[in-house]
Amino acid sequence: MANKYNITEKKEKEARYRTLVSPKLMDEMKEKILEIIVMQKKYKDKDYSAKKLAQDLGTNTRYISAVVNVKFHMNYTSFVNKFRIEEAMDILVDKRYQDLRVEEVSDMVGFANRQSFYASFYRLLNQTPREYRQRQMAQRHAERGKQEKPKQP
């Protein structure tokens, strides 16, 4: 029964990832990946692929995949989308951007299309970007209402 579902194969694959890159090199690459993707905000670039990241780091996509899988427990696309969604969450509730359509926010943070933005957002937060914005704004409004009420003597 176990063979039918390839349970043993997955463990072997994970073990191969760990031996593909030394722990020291993996930690160094993790820091370099974070520097490029997060600090340089490459996640906002729709065209910044794992292949381009590998070229910038002088390695190949197999090593990039290994490091992202082992150190961040996700694939490259999910890793990049996580930072896109986090920025989108900030933009969606920022008063300066309240007139932006969700599609415009999606574009600002680097998604190629609305569908992938909605799917990633929902996968991470279990709600759509529109629902998130409405709930956050309603919550802020409710909190402001509580603060403005005068205290009873």
PDB file of C-alpha atoms in Angstrom:
ATOM      1  CA  MET A   1       0.000   0.000   0.000  1.00  0.00           C
ATOM      2  CA  ALA A   2       2.846   2.438   0.841  1.00  0.00           C
ATOM      3  CA  ASN A   3       4.370   2.032  -2.641  1.00  0.00           C
ATOM      4  CA  LYS A   4       1.105   2.975  -4.290  1.00  0.00           C
ATOM      5  CA  TYR A   5       1.400   6.485  -2.807  1.00  0.00           C
ATOM      6  CA  ASN A   6       5.207   6.843  -3.172  1.00  0.00           C
ATOM      7  CA  ILE A   7       5.628   7.579   0.541  1.00  0.00           C
ATOM      8  CA  THR A   8       9.241   6.365   0.623  1.00  0.00           C
ATOM      9  CA  GLU A   9      10.199   8.321  -2.512  1.00  0.00           C
ATOM     10  CA  LYS A  10       9.424  11.687  -0.891  1.00  0.00           C
ATOM     11  CA  LYS A  11      11.738  10.997   2.063  1.00  0.00           C
ATOM     12  CA  GLU A  12      14.572  10.124  -0.320  1.00  0.00           C
ATOM     13  CA  LYS A  13      14.017  13.352  -2.248  1.00  0.00           C
ATOM     14  CA  GLU A  14      14.161  15.436   0.953  1.00  0.00           C
ATOM     15  CA  ALA A  15      17.355  13.680   2.015  1.00  0.00           C
ATOM     16  CA  ARG A  16      18.933  14.394  -1.388  1.00  0.00           C
ATOM     17  CA  TYR A  17      18.136  18.103  -1.007  1.00  0.00           C
ATOM     18  CA  ARG A  18      19.971  18.197   2.308  1.00  0.00           C
ATOM     19  CA  THR A  19      23.104  16.552   0.899  1.00  0.00           C
ATOM     20  CA  LEU A  20      23.043  18.612  -2.295  1.00  0.00           C
ATOM     21  CA  VAL A  21      24.368  21.708  -0.525  1.00  0.00           C
ATOM     22  CA  SER A  22      26.576  21.807   2.583  1.00  0.00           C
ATOM     23  CA  PRO A  23      24.900  23.342   5.678  1.00  0.00           C
ATOM     24  CA  LYS A  24      27.413  26.236   5.704  1.00  0.00           C
ATOM     25  CA  LEU A  25      26.870  27.015   2.025  1.00  0.00           C
ATOM     26  CA  MET A  26      23.111  26.626   2.484  1.00  0.00           C
ATOM     27  CA  ASP A  27      23.126  29.238   5.279  1.00  0.00           C
ATOM     28  CA  GLU A  28      25.220  31.610   3.135  1.00  0.00           C
ATOM     29  CA  MET A  29      22.907  31.136   0.162  1.00  0.00           C
ATOM     30  CA  LYS A  30      19.847  31.654   2.374  1.00  0.00           C
ATOM     31  CA  GLU A  31      21.211  35.065   3.416  1.00  0.00           C
ATOM     32  CA  LYS A  32      22.060  35.998  -0.183  1.00  0.00           C
ATOM     33  CA  ILE A  33      18.600  34.963  -1.376  1.00  0.00           C
ATOM     34  CA  LEU A  34      16.958  37.073   1.346  1.00  0.00           C
ATOM     35  CA  GLU A  35      19.218  40.015   0.456  1.00  0.00           C
ATOM     36  CA  ILE A  36      18.193  39.923  -3.197  1.00  0.00           C
ATOM     37  CA  ILE A  37      14.525  38.932  -2.916  1.00  0.00           C
ATOM     38  CA  VAL A  38      13.608  40.916   0.209  1.00  0.00           C
ATOM     39  CA  MET A  39      16.113  43.737   0.740  1.00  0.00           C
ATOM     40  CA  GLN A  40      16.437  44.610  -2.960  1.00  0.00           C
ATOM     41  CA  LYS A  41      12.698  43.935  -3.348  1.00  0.00           C
ATOM     42  CA  LYS A  42      13.172  41.712  -6.394  1.00  0.00           C
ATOM     43  CA  TYR A  43       9.895  40.000  -5.467  1.00  0.00           C
ATOM     44  CA  LYS A  44       8.185  43.020  -7.037  1.00  0.00           C
ATOM     45  CA  ASP A  45       9.721  42.190 -10.431  1.00  0.00           C
ATOM     46  CA  LYS A  46       7.283  39.967 -12.348  1.00  0.00           C
ATOM     47  CA  ASP A  47      10.138  38.643 -14.482  1.00  0.00           C
ATOM     48  CA  TYR A  48      12.596  37.822 -11.692  1.00  0.00           C
ATOM     49  CA  SER A  49      12.673  34.046 -11.903  1.00  0.00           C
ATOM     50  CA  ALA A  50      14.612  31.405  -9.998  1.00  0.00           C
ATOM     51  CA  LYS A  51      16.826  31.223 -13.091  1.00  0.00           C
ATOM     52  CA  LYS A  52      17.700  34.940 -12.845  1.00  0.00           C
ATOM     53  CA  LEU A  53      18.330  34.608  -9.105  1.00  0.00           C
ATOM     54  CA  ALA A  54      20.633  31.648  -9.775  1.00  0.00           C
ATOM     55  CA  GLN A  55      22.526  33.697 -12.382  1.00  0.00           C
ATOM     56  CA  ASP A  56      22.878  36.623  -9.946  1.00  0.00           C
ATOM     57  CA  LEU A  57      24.253  34.250  -7.306  1.00  0.00           C
ATOM     58  CA  GLY A  58      26.525  32.398  -9.731  1.00  0.00           C
ATOM     59  CA  THR A  59      24.795  29.070  -9.203  1.00  0.00           C
ATOM     60  CA  ASN A  60      21.979  27.058 -10.776  1.00  0.00           C
ATOM     61  CA  THR A  61      18.262  26.713 -10.169  1.00  0.00           C
ATOM     62  CA  ARG A  62      18.698  23.296  -8.584  1.00  0.00           C
ATOM     63  CA  TYR A  63      20.699  24.814  -5.721  1.00  0.00           C
ATOM     64  CA  ILE A  64      18.252  27.718  -5.401  1.00  0.00           C
ATOM     65  CA  SER A  65      15.377  25.226  -5.168  1.00  0.00           C
ATOM     66  CA  ALA A  66      17.240  23.122  -2.612  1.00  0.00           C
ATOM     67  CA  VAL A  67      17.979  26.100  -0.355  1.00  0.00           C
ATOM     68  CA  VAL A  68      14.465  27.568  -0.597  1.00  0.00           C
ATOM     69  CA  ASN A  69      12.888  24.151   0.050  1.00  0.00           C
ATOM     70  CA  VAL A  70      15.090  23.291   3.034  1.00  0.00           C
ATOM     71  CA  LYS A  71      15.433  26.734   4.645  1.00  0.00           C
ATOM     72  CA  PHE A  72      11.972  28.183   3.943  1.00  0.00           C
ATOM     73  CA  HIS A  73       9.916  24.962   3.560  1.00  0.00           C
ATOM     74  CA  MET A  74       8.310  26.044   0.286  1.00  0.00           C
ATOM     75  CA  ASN A  75       9.072  26.292  -3.411  1.00  0.00           C
ATOM     76  CA  TYR A  76      10.534  29.394  -5.065  1.00  0.00           C
ATOM     77  CA  THR A  77       7.198  30.720  -6.355  1.00  0.00           C
ATOM     78  CA  SER A  78       5.503  30.399  -2.950  1.00  0.00           C
ATOM     79  CA  PHE A  79       8.526  32.038  -1.323  1.00  0.00           C
ATOM     80  CA  VAL A  80       8.390  35.078  -3.618  1.00  0.00           C
ATOM     81  CA  ASN A  81       4.593  35.302  -3.443  1.00  0.00           C
ATOM     82  CA  LYS A  82       4.724  35.371   0.360  1.00  0.00           C
ATOM     83  CA  PHE A  83       6.605  38.695   0.270  1.00  0.00           C
ATOM     84  CA  ARG A  84       4.304  40.030  -2.433  1.00  0.00           C
ATOM     85  CA  ILE A  85       1.250  39.205  -0.295  1.00  0.00           C
ATOM     86  CA  GLU A  86       2.797  40.748   2.833  1.00  0.00           C
ATOM     87  CA  GLU A  87       3.380  44.022   0.983  1.00  0.00           C
ATOM     88  CA  ALA A  88      -0.089  43.849  -0.574  1.00  0.00           C
ATOM     89  CA  MET A  89      -1.579  43.494   2.917  1.00  0.00           C
ATOM     90  CA  ASP A  90       0.074  46.774   3.934  1.00  0.00           C
ATOM     91  CA  ILE A  91      -1.005  48.581   0.762  1.00  0.00           C
ATOM     92  CA  LEU A  92      -4.593  47.347   0.983  1.00  0.00           C
ATOM     93  CA  VAL A  93      -5.103  49.015   4.380  1.00  0.00           C
ATOM     94  CA  ASP A  94      -2.948  52.114   3.792  1.00  0.00           C
ATOM     95  CA  LYS A  95      -5.117  55.266   3.594  1.00  0.00           C
ATOM     96  CA  ARG A  96      -2.870  56.659   0.848  1.00  0.00           C
ATOM     97  CA  TYR A  97      -3.840  53.741  -1.400  1.00  0.00           C
ATOM     98  CA  GLN A  98      -7.502  53.279  -0.456  1.00  0.00           C
ATOM     99  CA  ASP A  99      -8.642  54.366  -3.935  1.00  0.00           C
ATOM    100  CA  LEU A 100      -6.519  51.741  -5.696  1.00  0.00           C
ATOM    101  CA  ARG A 101      -8.325  48.778  -7.173  1.00  0.00           C
ATOM    102  CA  VAL A 102      -7.183  45.343  -5.992  1.00  0.00           C
ATOM    103  CA  GLU A 103      -5.828  44.696  -9.507  1.00  0.00           C
ATOM    104  CA  GLU A 104      -3.579  47.755  -9.194  1.00  0.00           C
ATOM    105  CA  VAL A 105      -2.261  46.527  -5.848  1.00  0.00           C
ATOM    106  CA  SER A 106      -1.591  43.138  -7.442  1.00  0.00           C
ATOM    107  CA  ASP A 107       0.450  44.830 -10.156  1.00  0.00           C
ATOM    108  CA  MET A 108       2.373  47.004  -7.662  1.00  0.00           C
ATOM    109  CA  VAL A 109       3.637  44.008  -5.700  1.00  0.00           C
ATOM    110  CA  GLY A 110       4.729  41.989  -8.732  1.00  0.00           C
ATOM    111  CA  PHE A 111       1.972  39.578  -9.676  1.00  0.00           C
ATOM    112  CA  ALA A 112       1.662  38.903 -13.388  1.00  0.00           C
ATOM    113  CA  ASN A 113      -2.122  38.635 -13.231  1.00  0.00           C
ATOM    114  CA  ARG A 114      -5.107  39.061 -10.955  1.00  0.00           C
ATOM    115  CA  GLN A 115      -5.876  35.336 -10.786  1.00  0.00           C
ATOM    116  CA  SER A 116      -2.484  34.360  -9.371  1.00  0.00           C
ATOM    117  CA  PHE A 117      -2.715  37.251  -6.884  1.00  0.00           C
ATOM    118  CA  TYR A 118      -6.143  36.171  -5.648  1.00  0.00           C
ATOM    119  CA  ALA A 119      -5.120  32.495  -5.479  1.00  0.00           C
ATOM    120  CA  SER A 120      -1.913  33.240  -3.537  1.00  0.00           C
ATOM    121  CA  PHE A 121      -3.641  35.696  -1.221  1.00  0.00           C
ATOM    122  CA  TYR A 122      -6.431  33.254  -0.451  1.00  0.00           C
ATOM    123  CA  ARG A 123      -3.996  30.367   0.048  1.00  0.00           C
ATOM    124  CA  LEU A 124      -2.026  32.389   2.617  1.00  0.00           C
ATOM    125  CA  LEU A 125      -4.869  34.190   4.453  1.00  0.00           C
ATOM    126  CA  ASN A 126      -7.998  32.176   3.686  1.00  0.00           C
ATOM    127  CA  GLN A 127      -9.762  35.307   2.429  1.00  0.00           C
ATOM    128  CA  THR A 128      -9.725  37.386  -0.741  1.00  0.00           C
ATOM    129  CA  PRO A 129      -7.805  40.689  -0.926  1.00  0.00           C
ATOM    130  CA  ARG A 130     -11.130  42.549  -1.039  1.00  0.00           C
ATOM    131  CA  GLU A 131     -12.413  40.750   2.085  1.00  0.00           C
ATOM    132  CA  TYR A 132      -9.130  41.453   3.851  1.00  0.00           C
ATOM    133  CA  ARG A 133      -9.310  45.169   3.044  1.00  0.00           C
ATOM    134  CA  GLN A 134     -12.955  45.438   4.154  1.00  0.00           C
ATOM    135  CA  ARG A 135     -12.355  43.570   7.424  1.00  0.00           C
ATOM    136  CA  GLN A 136      -9.236  45.582   8.285  1.00  0.00           C
ATOM    137  CA  MET A 137     -10.945  48.891   7.521  1.00  0.00           C
ATOM    138  CA  ALA A 138     -14.033  47.914   9.555  1.00  0.00           C
ATOM    139  CA  GLN A 139     -11.783  46.885  12.443  1.00  0.00           C
ATOM    140  CA  ARG A 140      -9.881  50.184  12.325  1.00  0.00           C
ATOM    141  CA  HIS A 141     -13.149  52.121  12.191  1.00  0.00           C
ATOM    142  CA  ALA A 142     -14.480  50.214  15.216  1.00  0.00           C
ATOM    143  CA  GLU A 143     -11.250  50.859  17.163  1.00  0.00           C
ATOM    144  CA  ARG A 144     -11.397  54.575  16.383  1.00  0.00           C
ATOM    145  CA  GLY A 145     -15.015  54.667  17.559  1.00  0.00           C
ATOM    146  CA  LYS A 146     -14.022  53.197  20.914  1.00  0.00           C
ATOM    147  CA  GLN A 147     -11.204  55.731  21.380  1.00  0.00           C
ATOM    148  CA  GLU A 148     -13.382  58.744  20.588  1.00  0.00           C
ATOM    149  CA  LYS A 149     -16.147  57.965  23.100  1.00  0.00           C
ATOM    150  CA  PRO A 150     -15.931  60.303  26.106  1.00  0.00           C
ATOM    151  CA  LYS A 151     -15.616  58.661  29.500  1.00  0.00           C
ATOM    152  CA  GLN A 152     -18.670  58.784  31.753  1.00  0.00           C
ATOM    153  CA  PRO A 153     -18.177  60.770  35.006  1.00  0.00           C
TER     154      PRO A 153
END
